[in-house]
C-alpha positions as a printed NumPy array, in Angstrom:
array([[-27.238,   3.184,  20.1  ],
       [-29.238,   4.254,  17.027],
       [-29.379,   7.554,  15.135],
       [-32.079,   7.251,  12.49 ],
       [-34.491,   9.074,  10.174],
       [-32.903,  12.518,  10.083],
       [-31.978,  12.657,  13.77 ],
       [-29.022,  14.824,  14.858],
       [-26.885,  14.574,  17.99 ],
       [-24.703,  17.552,  18.935],
       [-21.885,  17.05 ,  21.455],
       [-20.247,  20.327,  22.487],
       [-17.647,  21.316,  25.057],
       [-18.222,  24.571,  26.967],
       [-15.211,  26.19 ,  25.339],
       [-11.954,  27.611,  26.667],
       [-12.655,  29.05 ,  30.121],
       [ -9.881,  30.287,  32.396],
       [ -9.225,  27.833,  35.208],
       [-11.537,  25.244,  33.651],
       [-10.434,  21.781,  32.552],
       [-12.218,  21.221,  29.276],
       [-13.93 ,  17.879,  28.869],
       [-12.965,  15.151,  26.429],
       [-15.551,  14.158,  23.851],
       [-15.413,  10.469,  22.962],
       [-17.701,   8.338,  20.836],
       [-16.892,   4.947,  22.337],
       [-18.345,   1.569,  21.409],
       [-16.996,  -1.662,  22.925],
       [-14.559,  -1.453,  25.859],
       [-13.186,  -3.776,  28.565],
       [-14.899,  -7.041,  27.528],
       [-18.154,  -5.209,  26.748],
       [-19.763,  -4.931,  23.307],
       [-21.003,  -1.678,  21.816],
       [-22.763,  -0.81 ,  18.556],
       [-23.683,   2.43 ,  16.793],
       [-26.219,   2.182,  13.973],
       [-26.848,   5.266,  11.845],
       [-29.303,   5.566,   8.949],
       [-29.859,   9.084,   7.636],
       [-28.465,  10.478,  10.869],
       [-25.851,  13.03 ,  11.947],
       [-23.485,  13.337,  14.905],
       [-21.568,  16.593,  15.429],
       [-18.812,  16.695,  18.06 ],
       [-17.   ,  19.969,  18.785],
       [-14.545,  20.422,  21.642],
       [-11.452,  22.139,  22.995],
       [ -9.809,  19.053,  24.523],
       [ -9.448,  15.546,  23.106],
       [-12.062,  14.574,  20.522],
       [-12.188,  11.029,  19.22 ],
       [-13.832,   7.759,  18.222],
       [-12.983,   4.464,  19.97 ],
       [-14.291,   1.17 ,  18.582],
       [-13.362,  -2.14 ,  20.249],
       [-10.698,  -1.   ,  22.715],
       [ -9.408,  -1.603,  26.231],
       [ -9.567,   0.914,  29.035],
       [ -9.092,  -0.227,  32.617],
       [ -8.555,  -3.943,  31.964],
       [ -6.148,  -5.851,  29.686],
       [ -9.085,  -7.414,  27.827],
       [-10.626,  -5.182,  25.189],
       [-14.192,  -5.057,  23.941],
       [-15.892,  -5.55 ,  20.592],
       [-17.24 ,  -2.483,  18.809],
       [-19.242,  -1.799,  15.655],
       [-20.192,   1.365,  13.757],
       [-22.66 ,   0.789,  10.917],
       [-23.5  ,   3.904,   8.874],
       [-25.822,   4.384,   5.885],
       [-26.494,   7.827,   4.365],
       [-25.094,   9.393,   7.533],
       [-22.252,  11.555,   8.809],
       [-20.033,  12.056,  11.846],
       [-18.287,  15.432,  12.017],
       [-15.58 ,  16.038,  14.627],
       [-13.903,  19.4  ,  15.218],
       [-11.168,  20.022,  17.779],
       [-10.611,  23.75 ,  18.353],
       [ -8.159,  23.383,  21.227],
       [ -4.459,  24.176,  21.235],
       [ -2.063,  21.255,  21.732],
       [ -4.934,  18.757,  21.872],
       [ -5.248,  15.432,  20.079],
       [ -7.984,  14.125,  17.821],
       [ -8.075,  10.397,  17.166],
       [ -9.912,   7.436,  15.689],
       [ -8.915,   3.98 ,  17.01 ],
       [-10.542,   0.803,  15.675],
       [ -9.6  ,  -2.586,  17.183],
       [ -7.065,  -2.108,  19.979],
       [ -5.238,  -4.628,  22.21 ],
       [ -4.968,  -8.361,  21.593],
       [ -8.598,  -9.098,  22.404],
       [-10.15 ,  -6.058,  20.762],
       [-12.124,  -6.118,  17.524],
       [-13.536,  -3.088,  15.784],
       [-15.613,  -2.883,  12.613],
       [-16.643,   0.323,  10.846],
       [-18.861,   0.102,   7.762],
       [-19.719,   3.239,   5.756],
       [-22.292,   3.171,   2.953],
       [-22.689,   6.568,   1.278],
       [-21.546,   8.041,   4.585],
       [-18.816,  10.305,   5.933],
       [-16.531,  10.523,   8.95 ],
       [-14.668,  13.843,   8.935],
       [-12.225,  15.043,  11.609],
       [-10.713,  18.551,  11.647],
       [ -7.963,  19.66 ,  14.059],
       [ -6.534,  23.007,  12.916],
       [ -4.193,  23.613,  15.86 ],
       [ -2.634,  20.235,  16.701],
       [ -2.254,  16.618,  15.635],
       [ -4.493,  13.717,  14.686],
       [ -4.059,   9.947,  14.983],
       [ -5.828,   7.18 ,  13.052],
       [ -5.202,   3.568,  14.09 ],
       [ -6.673,   0.27 ,  12.912],
       [ -5.565,  -3.018,  14.486],
       [ -3.239,  -1.465,  17.076],
       [ -1.394,  -3.124,  19.975],
       [ -2.276,  -6.561,  18.572],
       [ -5.941,  -5.767,  17.924],
       [ -8.16 ,  -6.583,  14.95 ],
       [ -9.713,  -3.709,  13.022],
       [-11.659,  -3.382,   9.792],
       [-12.877,  -0.274,   7.95 ],
       [-15.011,  -0.495,   4.807],
       [-16.172,   2.397,   2.605],
       [-18.63 ,   1.901,  -0.249],
       [-20.874,   4.016,  -2.486],
       [-18.963,   7.32 ,  -2.504],
       [-18.226,   7.373,   1.228],
       [-15.541,   9.573,   2.782],
       [-13.116,   9.125,   5.658],
       [-10.83 ,  12.086,   6.267],
       [ -8.659,  13.653,   8.962],
       [ -6.891,  17.004,   8.711],
       [ -4.514,  18.523,  11.273],
       [ -1.122,  20.151,  11.79 ],
       [  0.319,  16.629,  11.949],
       [ -1.348,  13.331,  11.015],
       [ -0.11 ,   9.836,  11.931],
       [ -1.84 ,   6.774,  10.483],
       [ -1.039,   3.255,  11.71 ],
       [ -2.604,   0.182,  10.109],
       [ -1.408,  -2.904,  11.989],
       [  0.725,  -2.334,  15.081],
       [  2.126,  -5.087,  17.267],
       [  2.576,  -8.802,  16.691],
       [ -0.683, -10.545,  15.848],
       [ -2.486,  -7.371,  14.843],
       [ -4.742,  -7.429,  11.78 ],
       [ -5.878,  -4.302,   9.946],
       [ -7.957,  -3.898,   6.8  ],
       [ -9.119,  -0.715,   5.101],
       [-11.055,  -0.864,   1.842],
       [-12.586,   1.742,  -0.447],
       [-15.034,   0.894,  -3.219],
       [-17.415,   2.726,  -5.523],
       [-15.642,   6.101,  -5.811],
       [-15.075,   6.379,  -2.071],
       [-12.338,   8.639,  -0.725],
       [ -9.86 ,   8.267,   2.132],
       [ -7.803,  11.332,   2.966],
       [ -5.175,  12.275,   5.55 ],
       [ -4.103,  15.887,   5.125],
       [ -1.525,  17.759,   7.194],
       [ -0.143,  21.277,   7.09 ],
       [  3.132,  19.733,   8.288],
       [  4.181,  16.118,   8.858],
       [  2.132,  13.146,   7.665],
       [  3.014,   9.458,   8.122],
       [  1.252,   6.287,   7.013],
       [  2.303,   2.796,   8.117],
       [  0.782,  -0.301,   6.492],
       [  1.96 ,  -3.453,   8.272],
       [  5.163,  -1.793,   9.453],
       [  5.268,  -3.476,  12.866],
       [  6.854,  -6.953,  13.073],
       [  4.216,  -9.684,  13.059],
       [  1.411,  -7.399,  11.912],
       [ -0.762,  -7.91 ,   8.841],
       [ -2.332,  -4.887,   7.173],
       [ -4.129,  -4.426,   3.872],
       [ -5.381,  -1.368,   1.994],
       [ -7.658,  -2.249,  -0.934],
       [ -8.941,   0.358,  -3.401],
       [-11.399,  -0.619,  -6.133],
       [-13.805,   0.878,  -8.663],
       [-12.55 ,   4.458,  -8.849],
       [-11.732,   5.007,  -5.178],
       [ -8.98 ,   7.369,  -4.025],
       [ -6.567,   7.433,  -1.091],
       [ -4.776,  10.728,  -0.401],
       [ -1.765,  11.302,   1.855],
       [ -0.862,  14.987,   1.842],
       [  1.741,  16.857,   3.89 ],
       [  4.922,  18.879,   3.565],
       [  7.112,  16.022,   4.833],
       [  6.884,  12.47 ,   6.223],
       [  6.629,   9.077,   4.541],
       [  4.511,   6.084,   3.628],
       [  5.896,   2.727,   4.839],
       [  4.495,  -0.548,   3.466],
       [  5.849,  -3.616,   5.264],
       [  8.628,  -3.545,   7.835],
       [ 11.274,  -0.823,   7.724],
       [ 13.639,  -2.968,   9.807],
       [ 14.992,  -6.509,   9.523],
       [ 12.84 ,  -9.059,  11.325],
       [ 12.378, -12.818,  11.354],
       [  8.788, -12.415,  12.55 ],
       [  6.469, -12.918,   9.586],
       [  3.825, -10.392,   8.643],
       [  2.881,  -8.233,   5.708],
       [  1.721,  -4.899,   4.402],
       [ -0.24 ,  -4.774,   1.14 ],
       [ -1.498,  -1.862,  -0.946],
       [ -3.84 ,  -3.118,  -3.679],
       [ -5.015,  -0.552,  -6.249],
       [ -7.652,  -1.757,  -8.728],
       [ -8.779,   0.921, -11.216],
       [ -8.248,   3.461,  -8.437],
       [ -5.632,   5.972,  -7.277],
       [ -3.27 ,   6.177,  -4.308],
       [ -1.853,   9.703,  -4.182],
       [  0.929,  10.684,  -1.771],
       [  2.829,  13.966,  -1.522],
       [  5.574,  12.194,   0.473],
       [  7.843,   9.315,  -0.513],
       [  6.87 ,   5.643,  -0.341],
       [  9.126,   2.896,   1.044],
       [  8.058,  -0.696,   0.332],
       [  9.962,  -3.266,   2.373],
       [ 13.121,  -2.578,   4.346],
       [ 15.953,  -0.231,   3.474],
       [ 18.351,  -2.651,   5.215],
       [ 20.026,  -5.764,   3.795],
       [ 19.443,  -9.123,   5.475],
       [ 16.684, -11.614,   6.329],
       [ 13.284,  -9.965,   6.38 ],
       [ 10.125, -12.047,   6.848],
       [  7.906,  -8.964,   7.043],
       [  7.029,  -8.245,   3.411],
       [  5.545,  -5.205,   1.705],
       [  3.758,  -5.177,  -1.642],
       [  2.095,  -2.792,  -4.07 ],
       [ -0.284,  -4.675,  -6.345],
       [ -1.757,  -2.841,  -9.339],
       [ -4.682,  -3.814, -11.541],
       [ -5.309,  -0.829, -13.771],
       [ -4.516,   1.458, -10.841],
       [ -2.102,   4.329, -10.233],
       [  0.269,   4.987,  -7.339],
       [  1.576,   8.552,  -7.243],
       [  4.44 ,   9.875,  -5.077],
       [  7.639,  11.934,  -5.404],
       [  9.746,   8.772,  -4.956],
       [  9.018,   5.071,  -4.562],
       [ 11.704,   2.743,  -3.171],
       [ 11.276,  -1.04 ,  -3.287],
       [ 13.596,  -2.429,  -0.638],
       [ 14.388,  -5.803,   0.872],
       [ 11.178,  -7.853,   1.12 ],
       [  9.282,  -5.332,  -1.016],
       [  7.641,  -5.789,  -4.407],
       [  5.55 ,  -4.161,  -7.127],
       [  3.378,  -6.49 ,  -9.177],
       [  0.541,  -6.274, -11.67 ],
       [ -0.571,  -3.915, -14.409],
       [ -0.813,  -0.174, -13.918],
       [  1.254,   2.959, -13.367],
       [  3.744,   4.213, -10.802],
       [  3.699,   7.986, -11.22 ],
       [  6.903,   9.068,  -9.473],
       [  9.886,  11.22 , -10.335],
       [ 12.091,   8.231,  -9.472],
       [ 11.363,   4.598,  -8.676],
       [ 14.236,   2.64 ,  -7.147],
       [ 14.445,  -1.154,  -6.983],
       [ 16.899,  -1.642,  -4.099],
       [ 16.831,  -5.285,  -3.081],
       [ 13.163,  -5.678,  -3.974],
       [ 11.18 ,  -7.539,  -6.612],
       [  9.423,  -6.269,  -9.738],
       [  6.969,  -8.325, -11.792],
       [  4.755,  -6.72 , -14.449],
       [  1.369,  -8.123, -15.35 ],
       [ -0.84 , -10.999, -14.42 ],
       [  0.705, -13.375, -16.936],
       [  1.335, -11.198, -18.839],
       [  0.921,  -7.398, -18.602],
       [  2.526,  -3.959, -18.59 ],
       [  3.911,  -1.872, -15.739],
       [  4.484,   1.808, -16.442],
       [  6.88 ,   4.122, -14.597],
       [  6.313,   7.74 , -15.589],
       [  9.71 ,   8.938, -14.313],
       [ 13.136,   7.333, -13.989],
       [ 13.591,   3.667, -13.064],
       [ 16.76 ,   2.876, -11.12 ],
       [ 17.797,  -0.746, -10.656],
       [ 20.018,  -1.096,  -7.592],
       [ 20.093,  -4.817,  -6.747],
       [ 16.979,  -6.966,  -6.518],
       [ 15.269,  -8.985,  -9.226],
       [ 12.755,  -8.71 , -12.06 ],
       [ 10.455, -11.354, -13.519],
       [  9.18 , -11.383, -17.103],
       [  6.736, -14.016, -18.367],
       [  6.494, -14.791, -22.075],
       [  3.58 , -16.73 , -23.517],
       [  3.758, -15.688, -27.167],
       [  4.945, -13.068, -29.635],
       [  1.908, -10.771, -29.564],
       [  2.198,  -7.53 , -27.616],
       [ -0.382,  -8.743, -25.105],
       [  1.353, -12.092, -24.642],
       [  4.536, -11.096, -22.822],
       [  5.397,  -8.836, -19.899],
       [  6.947,  -5.449, -20.494],
       [  7.982,  -2.324, -18.611],
       [  7.483,   1.231, -19.89 ],
       [  9.709,   3.981, -18.498],
       [  8.864,   7.626, -19.152],
       [ 12.322,   8.791, -18.069],
       [ 15.713,   7.134, -17.9  ],
       [ 16.325,   3.428, -17.308],
       [ 19.615,   2.891, -15.493],
       [ 21.365,   0.677, -12.93 ],
       [ 23.661,   1.319,  -9.976],
       [ 24.236,  -2.249,  -8.761],
       [ 23.892,  -5.882,  -9.789],
       [ 20.349,  -7.064, -10.487],
       [ 18.846, -10.311, -11.778],
       [ 16.325, -10.787, -14.556],
       [ 14.223, -13.945, -14.623],
       [ 12.436, -14.984, -17.804],
       [  9.74 , -17.617, -17.545],
       [  8.065, -19.159, -20.586],
       [  4.395, -19.899, -19.889],
       [  1.598, -21.858, -21.55 ],
       [  4.086, -24.169, -23.218],
       [  5.474, -21.39 , -25.409],
       [  9.05 , -21.568, -26.715],
       [ 10.386, -18.817, -29.017],
       [ 11.842, -19.324, -32.467],
       [ 15.103, -17.797, -33.625],
       [ 13.274, -14.941, -35.387],
       [ 11.158, -13.872, -32.386],
       [ 12.035, -10.665, -30.52 ],
       [ 10.539,  -9.24 , -27.325],
       [ 10.646,  -5.618, -26.187],
       [ 10.986,  -6.114, -22.447],
       [ 11.741,  -2.443, -21.749],
       [ 10.731,   0.76 , -23.522],
       [ 12.25 ,   3.947, -22.084],
       [ 12.859,   7.552, -23.074],
       [ 16.532,   6.695, -22.648],
       [ 18.513,   3.618, -21.64 ],
       [ 21.775,   4.333, -19.849],
       [ 24.82 ,   2.174, -20.556],
       [ 24.895,   1.263, -16.857],
       [ 21.82 ,  -0.893, -17.394],
       [ 23.756,  -3.278, -19.631],
       [ 26.877,  -3.121, -17.447],
       [ 25.102,  -4.399, -14.352],
       [ 22.562,  -6.698, -16.067],
       [ 25.353,  -8.042, -18.258],
       [ 23.045, -10.619, -19.922],
       [ 25.773, -13.258, -19.654],
       [ 24.421, -16.809, -19.619],
       [ 25.092, -20.225, -21.06 ],
       [ 21.714, -20.149, -22.82 ],
       [ 21.49 , -18.739, -26.343],
       [ 20.415, -15.113, -26.058],
       [ 20.995, -11.828, -27.825],
       [ 19.864,  -8.295, -27.076],
       [ 19.996,  -4.807, -28.475],
       [ 19.001,  -1.286, -27.566],
       [ 17.099,   0.38 , -30.366],
       [ 15.593,   3.794, -29.732],
       [ 15.117,   3.117, -26.027],
       [ 13.722,  -0.391, -26.538],
       [ 15.606,  -3.249, -24.908],
       [ 14.916,  -6.168, -27.234],
       [ 15.724,  -9.764, -26.4  ],
       [ 15.792, -12.738, -28.753],
       [ 16.625, -16.399, -28.266],
       [ 18.42 , -18.85 , -30.513],
       [ 17.063, -22.368, -30.617],
       [ 15.619, -22.524, -27.11 ],
       [ 14.515, -26.038, -26.242],
       [ 12.798, -27.484, -23.177],
       [ 15.266, -28.267, -20.398],
       [ 14.401, -30.988, -17.882],
       [ 14.554, -29.381, -14.457],
       [ 13.958, -31.224, -11.187],
       [ 10.858, -30.011,  -9.38 ],
       [ 11.556, -27.05 ,  -7.143],
       [ 15.048, -26.484,  -8.575],
       [ 15.094, -23.516, -10.978],
       [ 18.144, -22.951, -13.111],
       [ 19.486, -19.567, -12.049],
       [ 22.084, -18.205, -14.395],
       [ 24.641, -16.169, -12.526],
       [ 26.886, -13.327, -13.526],
       [ 26.353,  -9.62 , -13.166],
       [ 22.624, -10.072, -13.111],
       [ 21.688, -13.09 , -15.226],
       [ 18.645, -14.53 , -16.931],
       [ 16.653, -17.485, -15.679],
       [ 14.971, -19.592, -18.36 ],
       [ 12.194, -21.77 , -17.063],
       [  9.159, -23.148, -18.875],
       [  6.02 , -23.338, -16.76 ],
       [  2.272, -23.009, -16.862],
       [  0.515, -19.674, -16.761],
       [  0.282, -18.095, -13.32 ],
       [ -2.944, -16.491, -12.156]])
């Protein structure tokens, strides 16, 4: 199907009529082993109804084998409005184990509005494979009383959503809003934002889950990558599981000059924050997760409080210059509520002298609990001090230590330091 050169298609239900069953309005491409493609170039599709209104791309219907669907849009728009009461609006891309769906927007918009009920957005659901790409100031948005977004659902599912070139993705609710990125065991989901793009999750309550929120031995992952862009959530973010135990389903936030904003961010078991950028939250909690600033090296900034409640941190040191070692900036209080480990890795062959000092943390305030749980006890020569909110570390006569391959020397205690010389990571 093609909509080109200024063409407009209007799909309209007959409205609420007593005794009448209103018709569903679906834009459907690729179902039950069949392929379907929509190509739009300077075209418009308007769909307005009082029952279900949705887009289906690469799904299954009456058979267990799904189809392959494609939507390719350039300088075009799809506008969906659901005026019914207690009716669902939805967009599903890549459903069931054999389904593949691809949606590519170039300077184009898909906008769904459901003022009186809920909306669902799914990519790579029930084991399917879905991909959504937005470039050149494109927009993908859904607004409703409740919005649920699932990226990667079911073992073997693959979901990818990317925004580039000042594109915007938005899910806005007057009530509950939920976003899952690789939450289901065995699923793999990625959200990638680059070049000034934005991703908005807005509601009065709900959550964002990256990676599994339960313990599972089935491997999979959820990744949020923010490169010179912004991820903005009005609800809390959980990365990894809140439970303690083996968890092969990982969750990660990776920053490269980007910002993640939320009321609270919790990095749980199997979760991590890596890279260089800012976490703009009232409180960030490391609870069994992993924190690693920079790309050998770099700075991670937390605008609010940083609570360390188990888990581990990695700092890489390649020299004495400010741009040569990892550091963490905390706009609020730095404190601890449980044992945590700090790993220090010397890179590029660097070894410090006795006069070198490194400000690993800079905070508005450093609570005494930080030193109680970190404890800095090791059998390697080390000293530290807290000066005006800066946690400074220095080393006395550090020398190379021969370590068998694959066997790091982990110093124990109430959160110890690991000293390991290695080459620069990339």
